[in-house]
Structure formats: structure tokens, C-alpha cells
Amino acid sequence: MSEQDAKISRRGILKGMGLAGGAMALGAGTLAGGLSGPARAAGPGGAGKRRRGDTPIEHIIICANENRSFDHYFGYAGFAGRYGIPSGYTQPDGSGGTFAPYHFQAYSTPDVPHGWTAMHREFNNFRMDGFYTTGGANAMGYYSEADIPFYYSLFDKFTLCGNYFCSVNGPTYPNRLYLMAGTAGGLTNNNLTTPGELDYPIILDLLDAAGVTWKVYNADFESIESGWSDNVAQFFARWYLDPRTFATKQDYLDDVARGTLPDVSWIIPDDLKPFDEHPPSDIRIGMALQQELITALMKSKSWKKSAYILTYDESGGFFDHVAPPQVDAYGFGPRVPTWVISPYARRRHLEGTLYEHSSTLKFIETVFDLPTLASVNHQFDDHTPGANNAAAAGASTGPAAIPRDGLQVIGDLTECFDF
């Protein structure tokens, strides 16, 4: 969530207490297959080894935490390799000097600006040199293995994505909509307030049509009426009253223990406890939740057929040195940490395929042999509503926002597995 773009919210009240390594840029014509902009790629792109309906995976679990960048969590990790922070990396300080990343000494730190305007200032036309001048010293802090040991331990057995970008160079709601729909329909801020106010197809429509079972598990559920909810399924007319969108953390633990996990699940670690790692949350609380959820899965009979994808909805304004590719008027945004956790995941592997949140949709579509949302949702093929759409620049309509699960330049996460 952005403090700049959102109105004063319940979250804001509660939480108020208390360029090296450039990436390839994809121009607006990318949907037709052309590439433009800086040519240096941070890793291989392409659809990868699509194996539609032909994997041993029977259970996919996707969890998106909040507001951390790749460099902020893993830029100085020994295993980050060429995806880590370059030697001598600094940011301009706005006064003719520079400011280097530094190790945070606290597990809870202030929030930094991460709305559309702030993140585009940080991006600065692919220069990625606006983090300090936009967010100050707090935007330049990082954590190490000593701070988040469970996350670092995952690398021994699983895959970390080194080239996974959030979908929108902006705040929470647009990025979470891409996780469910492959598009945010032109939304670039957090101004959604009403259950059922959206009506375009999302992944739940595809799953139900194909008879694929699903649930949305909520760790400390927050409703839209309470002022904030990361469970964006509630914004869709077909699903906001569906009991499957209101499952709890205990339901997840019970389903894991009983062997009754659905085919596809999402876990929503909302922020009241706080579980989602959104600053100023103590990051140890969110990490402990992930350790509990992942360990329970690994100890279950379902583990041998499962894939747990842990990502972050957006970067939260924290620094990252890799310029996000631009496929349309809305993004990508900066890299976010993303783990692929499965008995079939490539061990001690840093995957360089180009990913963004729609890659999780492509993975679901691949495993369960589904059509793409791009093939069934044509509502935004030509334009988007101008309201709440910074890319519209005040016009009544904005640029197109075709669901990105139809893009061949992003992978489908099968590259992270040894099937």
C-alpha cells in the first residue's frame, strides 16, 4: 500500500503508531513480439519449457507478502551471484554526493514512499537512481542472513528467482490484481473500497470452469469494510461472498494435516498481527508465519505433489539496482524476492528467467491445462478507464492493459523445476 496514493486508511492509523546490471526494456509494442529500449538483459526470457497438463504437481500454493525488494533482502547474499548488488553500488544523494546501502539494525523500520509517482521517480527512465532522493536513508537499508535466517536457509533445497519483477511500478492493489487477473484494468493506486465492484474474469473463473478446486486462506482476515484488505478476490462481483475466499489459516493447517488441500490455494497474510512484513512490521513475525506454513506442508502427505510460491506484491520503495522491463504503460515494477518451494524445485538454484506476477497464473494454467485469461478477457484490449489511472494523464480513458498471461516474454515458473 502507498501512503502517497491511498487515502488515510485503517492501516495507516494502526501503523502510524509505534546502476549496474541493467535489464532489458520491452516497449509498448511488446505484445506484438517486438523488443525496444536498453538491450542488456538481466536473464533469459521467453516462455520456457511449457509442459501443459504434464507435471507431477497437484497442489499449488501462492503467498504474497508485502513491500520488499530483491536487493533489500538478498542483494548481499553469497548465493545471489550476478543478480546481487554490484561492487561499489551507491545512489545519488541529491547534493552532488552518493549514499551506499547499509545494514538495518532494527527488525522494524519506517515505511518509505512507494506509490506510482514515487516509484517512477526511483525508476527514473531505467536509471534506477532515485531511491535515496525519493525515500531517504530508509529506502537504502538491507537485511542479511543473520536477520532472516529461515529465508536464507531455503536456498539449500529450493529455487530463488533472480529476475522476478512485480507487475506494476506502483502500490499494493494493482499488483495484487495482477496476481489474480493478469491485469489491474488500468488501476494504478489503492482506491478500491467496495466489495464486488470489479467484474472482469480472474483466475478463479478459469478454475471453476475447469472443475479445479481452490481456496483463499486468510491469516488474520481483514474485510474491505474494515478499511483495507489484501484479499483482492473480495473486489470481484462473482467471488466476494463465496465462502472459499474466507478460509482461515487454521483451515490451511487442517487441510494440510488431513490431506484435503485444494488444487490451488492463495494465502493472504494480512497486516493486523502483523504477518505480511509491510513496514513497520517486525520482519521476524512474517518470517515465522512462513516457516510455520511451509514446514506444515513439508511434513504432510501432500508435500510430494506440491509447489509453494512465496513472493512479495511490490518492492515497497526499497532499493533495487535492476531496471524493470516495460511491457506496457503500467510496468513491470522493481524485482521482488520470490521462492519456488517444492520437492521438484531445482536445489541451490538462482533462476534467471524473466518473471512477473502473471507468471504464477501461467504456472497454474500450465499445470491444470487451462486457457489464458488473455484469451477470455478482452475488456482492456484497447483502453482502460481513466479514473484512478495515472497512465491516462487525466484523460477519460487510459492505455490498454491486456492480461499478461498471454505474453511469451515471461516464463511460467516451470523453469524452476526438475520434473
Coordinates of C-alpha atoms in Angstrom, one line a residue:
M1 CA 0.0 0.0 0.0
S2 CA 1.2 3.5 -0.7
E3 CA 1.0 6.3 1.8
Q4 CA 1.1 8.7 -1.2
D5 CA -1.6 7.3 -3.4
A6 CA -4.1 6.0 -0.8
K7 CA -6.5 8.0 1.3
I8 CA -5.9 7.8 5.1
S9 CA -6.7 4.2 5.9
R10 CA -7.1 2.0 8.9
R11 CA -3.6 0.5 8.1
G12 CA -2.1 4.0 8.1
I13 CA -3.6 4.7 11.5
L14 CA -2.5 1.4 13.0
K15 CA 1.0 1.5 11.6
G16 CA 1.5 5.2 12.3
M17 CA 1.9 4.2 15.9
G18 CA 4.5 2.9 17.1
L19 CA 23.1 1.1 -11.6
A20 CA 24.8 -1.6 -12.8
G21 CA 23.1 -4.8 -14.0
G22 CA 20.6 -3.1 -16.3
A23 CA 17.6 -5.2 -17.6
M24 CA 16.1 -5.4 -21.0
A25 CA 13.2 -3.0 -21.6
L26 CA 10.2 -4.0 -23.6
G27 CA 8.4 -1.3 -25.4
A28 CA 4.7 -0.7 -25.6
G29 CA 4.7 -2.8 -28.8
T30 CA 5.9 -5.9 -27.0
L31 CA 2.5 -7.6 -27.1
A32 CA 3.1 -8.0 -30.8
G33 CA 6.5 -9.5 -30.0
G34 CA 8.9 -6.6 -30.6
L35 CA 11.5 -5.5 -28.0
S36 CA 12.8 -2.0 -27.6
G37 CA 14.8 0.1 -25.1
P38 CA 18.1 -0.9 -23.3
A39 CA 19.2 -4.2 -24.7
R40 CA 21.1 -5.7 -21.8
A41 CA 19.1 -8.5 -20.3
A42 CA 19.3 -9.4 -16.6
G43 CA 18.5 -13.0 -17.5
P44 CA 16.9 -15.2 -20.2
G45 CA 13.3 -14.5 -21.1
G46 CA 10.8 -16.5 -23.1
A47 CA 8.0 -18.9 -22.2
G48 CA 10.4 -21.6 -21.2
K49 CA 9.6 -25.3 -21.1
R50 CA 5.8 -25.2 -21.0
R51 CA 4.5 -28.6 -20.1
R52 CA 0.8 -28.1 -20.2
G53 CA -1.0 -30.6 -18.0
D54 CA 2.1 -32.8 -17.7
T55 CA 3.7 -32.2 -14.3
P56 CA 3.6 -34.2 -11.0
I57 CA 2.3 -31.1 -9.3
E58 CA -1.2 -31.5 -7.9
H59 CA -1.3 -28.6 -5.3
I60 CA -0.1 -25.1 -5.9
I61 CA 0.0 -22.6 -3.0
I62 CA 0.8 -19.0 -3.7
C63 CA 1.5 -16.5 -0.9
A64 CA 2.3 -12.8 -1.5
N65 CA 3.8 -10.8 1.4
E66 CA 4.3 -7.1 1.2
N67 CA 6.8 -4.5 0.2
R68 CA 10.3 -5.9 0.0
S69 CA 12.8 -5.7 -2.9
F70 CA 15.2 -8.4 -4.0
D71 CA 18.3 -6.3 -3.2
H72 CA 16.9 -5.2 0.1
Y73 CA 16.6 -8.9 1.2
F74 CA 19.1 -10.9 -0.9
G75 CA 21.3 -8.4 -2.7
Y76 CA 24.3 -9.2 -0.5
A77 CA 23.6 -12.9 -0.1
G78 CA 26.5 -15.1 -1.1
F79 CA 24.3 -17.1 -3.4
A80 CA 22.9 -14.0 -5.3
G81 CA 25.8 -14.1 -7.8
R82 CA 25.3 -11.8 -10.8
Y83 CA 21.8 -11.0 -9.6
G84 CA 23.2 -9.4 -6.4
I85 CA 24.3 -5.8 -5.7
P86 CA 27.3 -4.7 -7.8
S87 CA 30.6 -3.8 -6.1
G88 CA 30.7 -0.1 -5.2
Y89 CA 26.9 0.4 -5.7
T90 CA 25.6 3.8 -4.5
Q91 CA 22.8 6.2 -5.1
P92 CA 23.0 9.9 -5.7
D93 CA 22.2 11.9 -2.6
G94 CA 20.8 14.9 -4.4
S95 CA 23.6 17.2 -3.2
G96 CA 26.4 16.0 -5.5
G97 CA 27.4 13.1 -3.4
T98 CA 26.4 9.5 -3.0
F99 CA 24.8 7.2 -0.4
A100 CA 25.6 3.5 -0.1
P101 CA 23.3 0.7 1.1
Y102 CA 23.6 -0.1 4.8
H103 CA 22.6 -2.9 7.1
F104 CA 19.4 -2.2 9.0
Q105 CA 20.0 -2.6 12.8
A106 CA 16.3 -3.0 13.6
Y107 CA 13.7 -5.6 12.5
S108 CA 11.0 -2.9 12.4
T109 CA 11.8 0.2 10.2
P110 CA 9.7 3.1 8.9
D111 CA 7.7 2.8 5.7
V112 CA 9.1 4.6 2.7
P113 CA 7.2 6.1 -0.3
H114 CA 6.1 3.5 -2.9
G115 CA 3.1 5.0 -4.8
W116 CA 3.1 5.4 -8.6
T117 CA 4.8 8.8 -8.5
A118 CA 7.4 7.8 -6.0
M119 CA 8.3 4.5 -7.7
H120 CA 8.6 6.2 -11.1
R121 CA 11.0 8.7 -9.6
E122 CA 13.1 5.8 -8.3
F123 CA 12.9 4.2 -11.7
N124 CA 13.9 7.5 -13.4
N125 CA 13.6 6.2 -17.0
F126 CA 15.6 3.0 -16.4
R127 CA 18.4 4.7 -14.4
M128 CA 17.2 3.3 -11.1
D129 CA 18.9 6.2 -9.3
G130 CA 16.1 7.8 -7.4
F131 CA 15.8 5.7 -4.3
Y132 CA 17.7 7.9 -1.8
T133 CA 16.3 11.2 -3.2
T134 CA 12.8 9.8 -3.1
G135 CA 12.7 7.7 0.1
G136 CA 15.7 8.9 2.1
A137 CA 18.1 6.7 4.0
N138 CA 15.4 4.2 4.9
A139 CA 15.0 3.2 1.2
M140 CA 18.6 2.1 1.3
G141 CA 18.6 -0.3 4.2
Y142 CA 19.1 -4.1 3.7
Y143 CA 18.9 -7.3 5.7
S144 CA 21.3 -10.2 5.9
E145 CA 21.2 -13.9 6.7
A146 CA 21.5 -13.2 10.4
D147 CA 18.3 -11.2 10.3
I148 CA 16.1 -13.5 8.1
P149 CA 17.8 -17.0 8.6
F150 CA 14.8 -19.1 7.6
Y151 CA 14.6 -17.4 4.2
Y152 CA 18.3 -17.8 3.6
S153 CA 18.0 -21.5 4.6
L154 CA 15.5 -22.1 1.7
F155 CA 18.3 -21.8 -0.8
D156 CA 19.8 -25.1 0.3
K157 CA 16.9 -27.1 -1.2
F158 CA 14.9 -24.8 -3.4
T159 CA 15.0 -22.1 -6.1
L160 CA 15.2 -18.3 -5.7
C161 CA 14.1 -16.3 -8.7
G162 CA 16.7 -13.6 -9.5
N163 CA 14.7 -11.9 -12.2
Y164 CA 11.1 -11.8 -10.9
F165 CA 9.5 -8.3 -11.1
C166 CA 6.4 -7.0 -9.5
S167 CA 3.7 -6.2 -12.2
V168 CA 3.2 -2.5 -11.7
N169 CA 5.6 0.3 -10.9
G170 CA 3.2 1.3 -8.1
P171 CA 1.5 0.2 -4.9
T172 CA -0.3 -2.9 -3.5
Y173 CA -3.8 -3.2 -5.0
P174 CA -2.7 -3.0 -8.7
N175 CA 0.0 -5.6 -8.1
R176 CA -2.4 -8.0 -6.2
L177 CA -4.9 -7.7 -9.0
Y178 CA -2.2 -8.9 -11.5
L179 CA -1.7 -11.9 -9.2
M180 CA -5.4 -12.8 -9.6
A181 CA -6.2 -11.4 -13.1
G182 CA -3.0 -10.7 -15.0
T183 CA -4.2 -7.1 -15.3
A184 CA -5.4 -4.3 -13.0
G185 CA -7.6 -2.8 -15.7
G186 CA -5.7 0.5 -15.6
L187 CA -5.8 0.9 -11.8
T188 CA -2.5 2.5 -10.6
N189 CA -3.5 3.4 -7.0
N190 CA -5.2 1.8 -4.0
N191 CA -8.6 3.4 -4.5
L192 CA -10.8 0.4 -4.3
T193 CA -13.3 0.5 -1.5
T194 CA -16.4 -1.6 -2.3
P195 CA -16.8 -5.4 -2.2
G196 CA -17.8 -6.7 -5.7
E197 CA -17.0 -3.5 -7.6
L198 CA -15.0 -5.3 -10.3
D199 CA -16.5 -7.6 -12.9
Y200 CA -13.7 -8.9 -15.3
P201 CA -12.6 -12.5 -15.4
I202 CA -9.9 -13.7 -12.9
I203 CA -8.2 -17.0 -12.4
L204 CA -11.0 -18.2 -10.1
D205 CA -13.3 -18.1 -13.1
L206 CA -11.0 -20.4 -15.1
L207 CA -10.5 -22.8 -12.2
D208 CA -14.3 -23.1 -11.6
A209 CA -15.0 -23.6 -15.3
A210 CA -12.5 -26.5 -15.4
G211 CA -13.5 -28.1 -12.1
V212 CA -10.2 -27.3 -10.4
T213 CA -10.6 -26.8 -6.7
W214 CA -9.4 -23.7 -4.9
K215 CA -9.4 -21.7 -1.6
V216 CA -8.2 -18.4 -0.4
Y217 CA -6.7 -18.8 3.1
N218 CA -6.5 -15.7 5.3
A219 CA -4.1 -15.3 8.1
D220 CA -5.9 -12.8 10.3
F221 CA -8.7 -11.9 7.9
E222 CA -9.4 -8.2 7.2
S223 CA -12.6 -7.2 5.3
I224 CA -12.8 -4.4 2.8
E225 CA -15.3 -2.7 5.0
S226 CA -12.7 -2.5 7.8
G227 CA -10.7 -0.1 5.6
W228 CA -8.1 -2.4 4.0
S229 CA -7.9 -6.0 2.7
D230 CA -5.1 -7.7 0.7
N231 CA -7.7 -10.4 -0.3
V232 CA -8.5 -8.8 -3.7
A233 CA -10.8 -11.6 -4.6
Q234 CA -13.3 -9.7 -2.5
F235 CA -13.4 -6.9 -5.1
F236 CA -14.9 -9.2 -7.7
A237 CA -18.7 -9.5 -8.1
R238 CA -18.7 -13.3 -8.6
W239 CA -16.5 -14.1 -5.6
Y240 CA -16.8 -11.6 -2.8
L241 CA -19.4 -13.7 -1.0
D242 CA -18.0 -17.1 -1.9
P243 CA -17.1 -18.9 1.3
R244 CA -14.0 -20.3 -0.4
T245 CA -12.5 -16.8 -0.3
F246 CA -12.9 -16.7 3.5
A247 CA -10.9 -19.7 4.6
T248 CA -8.6 -19.2 7.6
K249 CA -5.0 -20.0 8.5
Q250 CA -6.3 -22.8 10.7
D251 CA -8.3 -24.2 7.7
Y252 CA -5.0 -24.3 5.8
L253 CA -3.2 -26.2 8.6
D254 CA -6.2 -28.6 9.0
D255 CA -6.3 -29.2 5.2
V256 CA -2.6 -29.9 5.1
A257 CA -2.8 -32.3 8.0
R258 CA -5.8 -34.1 6.6
G259 CA -4.6 -34.3 3.0
T260 CA -7.5 -32.2 1.8
L261 CA -5.7 -29.3 0.3
P262 CA -7.4 -28.0 -2.8
D263 CA -5.7 -27.9 -6.2
V264 CA -4.8 -24.2 -6.0
S265 CA -4.6 -22.0 -2.9
W266 CA -3.7 -18.5 -2.1
I267 CA -2.5 -17.4 1.4
I268 CA -3.2 -13.8 2.4
P269 CA -1.0 -12.8 5.4
D270 CA -2.8 -9.5 6.3
D271 CA -1.3 -7.0 8.5
L272 CA -3.1 -6.7 11.8
K273 CA -0.8 -9.1 13.7
P274 CA 1.2 -8.2 11.6
F275 CA 2.0 -11.1 9.3
D276 CA 2.8 -9.5 5.9
E277 CA 6.2 -7.9 6.5
H278 CA 4.9 -4.5 5.4
P279 CA 7.0 -1.8 7.2
P280 CA 7.0 -1.0 10.0
S281 CA 6.2 -4.6 10.7
D282 CA 8.8 -6.7 12.6
I283 CA 10.0 -8.9 9.8
R284 CA 10.5 -11.8 12.2
I285 CA 6.7 -12.1 12.6
G286 CA 6.1 -12.6 8.9
M287 CA 9.0 -14.9 8.6
A288 CA 7.8 -17.1 11.5
L289 CA 4.4 -17.4 9.8
Q290 CA 6.0 -18.6 6.6
Q291 CA 8.2 -21.1 8.4
E292 CA 5.0 -22.5 10.1
L293 CA 3.1 -22.7 6.9
I294 CA 5.9 -24.2 4.8
T295 CA 7.0 -26.6 7.5
A296 CA 3.5 -27.9 7.9
L297 CA 3.3 -28.6 4.2
M298 CA 6.7 -30.3 4.1
K299 CA 5.6 -32.6 6.9
S300 CA 2.4 -33.6 5.2
K301 CA 1.5 -36.3 2.7
S302 CA 0.6 -33.6 0.2
W303 CA 4.2 -32.3 0.1
K304 CA 5.4 -34.8 -2.6
K305 CA 2.8 -33.3 -5.0
S306 CA 3.0 -29.6 -4.1
A307 CA 4.6 -26.3 -5.1
Y308 CA 4.6 -23.3 -2.7
I309 CA 5.4 -20.0 -4.3
L310 CA 6.4 -17.2 -1.9
T311 CA 6.6 -13.7 -3.4
Y312 CA 6.0 -10.1 -2.4
D313 CA 3.3 -7.9 -4.0
E314 CA 5.7 -4.9 -4.6
S315 CA 9.0 -3.6 -3.6
G316 CA 7.8 -1.0 -1.1
G317 CA 10.2 1.7 -2.3
F318 CA 13.3 -0.2 -1.2
F319 CA 16.3 0.0 -3.5
D320 CA 17.0 -2.5 -6.3
H321 CA 19.6 -2.0 -8.9
V322 CA 18.0 -3.8 -11.9
A323 CA 15.7 -1.7 -14.1
P324 CA 12.4 -3.4 -14.6
P325 CA 11.4 -4.2 -18.2
Q326 CA 8.5 -2.2 -19.5
V327 CA 5.9 -4.2 -21.5
D328 CA 3.1 -1.7 -21.5
A329 CA 2.1 1.6 -19.8
Y330 CA 1.9 0.0 -16.4
G331 CA 5.0 -1.9 -15.7
F332 CA 6.9 -4.0 -14.7
G333 CA 7.9 -2.6 -11.3
P334 CA 11.1 -3.5 -9.4
R335 CA 12.3 -7.0 -8.6
V336 CA 10.8 -8.7 -5.5
P337 CA 12.0 -11.8 -3.7
T338 CA 10.3 -15.0 -5.0
W339 CA 10.9 -18.6 -3.8
V340 CA 9.8 -21.8 -5.6
I341 CA 9.5 -24.4 -2.8
S342 CA 8.7 -27.9 -3.9
P343 CA 10.3 -31.4 -3.8
Y344 CA 10.8 -30.9 -7.5
A345 CA 12.3 -27.4 -7.3
R346 CA 15.9 -27.1 -8.5
R347 CA 18.2 -27.2 -5.5
R348 CA 20.5 -24.3 -4.7
H349 CA 19.4 -22.6 -7.8
L350 CA 19.1 -19.0 -8.8
E351 CA 16.7 -18.8 -11.8
G352 CA 17.2 -16.1 -14.3
T353 CA 14.1 -16.4 -16.5
L354 CA 12.1 -13.2 -16.7
Y355 CA 9.1 -13.4 -14.4
E356 CA 6.4 -11.2 -13.0
H357 CA 3.2 -11.9 -11.1
S358 CA 1.3 -13.1 -14.1
S359 CA 3.9 -16.0 -14.2
T360 CA 2.1 -17.5 -11.3
L361 CA -1.1 -17.5 -13.5
K362 CA 0.9 -19.1 -16.3
F363 CA 2.1 -21.8 -13.9
I364 CA -1.5 -22.6 -12.8
E365 CA -2.6 -22.6 -16.4
T366 CA 0.2 -24.9 -17.4
V367 CA -0.2 -27.4 -14.6
F368 CA -4.0 -27.7 -15.0
D369 CA -4.2 -27.2 -18.7
L370 CA -6.3 -24.0 -18.6
P371 CA -6.8 -21.3 -21.2
T372 CA -5.2 -17.9 -20.5
L373 CA -7.0 -15.0 -19.1
A374 CA -5.8 -13.0 -22.1
S375 CA -7.9 -15.3 -24.2
V376 CA -11.1 -14.7 -22.3
N377 CA -10.8 -11.2 -21.0
H378 CA -10.9 -8.6 -23.8
Q379 CA -12.3 -5.8 -21.7
F380 CA -9.0 -3.9 -21.7
D381 CA -7.6 -4.8 -25.1
D382 CA -8.0 -1.3 -26.5
H383 CA -8.2 1.0 -23.5
T384 CA -8.8 1.2 -19.7
P385 CA -10.9 3.6 -17.6
G386 CA -9.2 6.9 -16.9
A387 CA -10.3 7.1 -13.3
N388 CA -7.6 6.1 -10.8
N389 CA -5.2 5.6 -13.7
A390 CA -2.1 7.7 -13.7
A391 CA -1.1 6.4 -17.1
A392 CA -4.3 8.1 -18.5
A393 CA -2.8 11.5 -17.6
G394 CA -6.2 13.0 -16.9
A395 CA -7.9 11.6 -20.0
S396 CA -11.2 9.8 -19.8
T397 CA -9.5 6.6 -20.9
G398 CA -6.1 5.2 -20.5
P399 CA -3.8 2.8 -22.3
A400 CA -4.7 -0.9 -22.8
A401 CA -3.9 -3.4 -20.1
I402 CA -4.3 -6.9 -21.7
P403 CA -3.8 -9.8 -19.2
R404 CA -0.2 -10.6 -19.3
D405 CA -0.5 -14.4 -19.0
G406 CA -0.7 -14.2 -22.8
L407 CA 2.8 -12.8 -23.0
Q408 CA 5.5 -15.1 -24.3
V409 CA 8.4 -13.0 -23.0
I410 CA 7.7 -14.0 -19.4
G411 CA 8.2 -17.5 -18.1
D412 CA 5.7 -19.8 -16.4
L413 CA 7.9 -20.9 -13.5
T414 CA 8.4 -24.4 -14.8
E415 CA 12.0 -23.3 -15.5
C416 CA 12.5 -23.6 -11.7
F417 CA 11.7 -27.3 -11.5
D418 CA 13.3 -30.6 -12.3
F419 CA 10.3 -32.6 -13.4

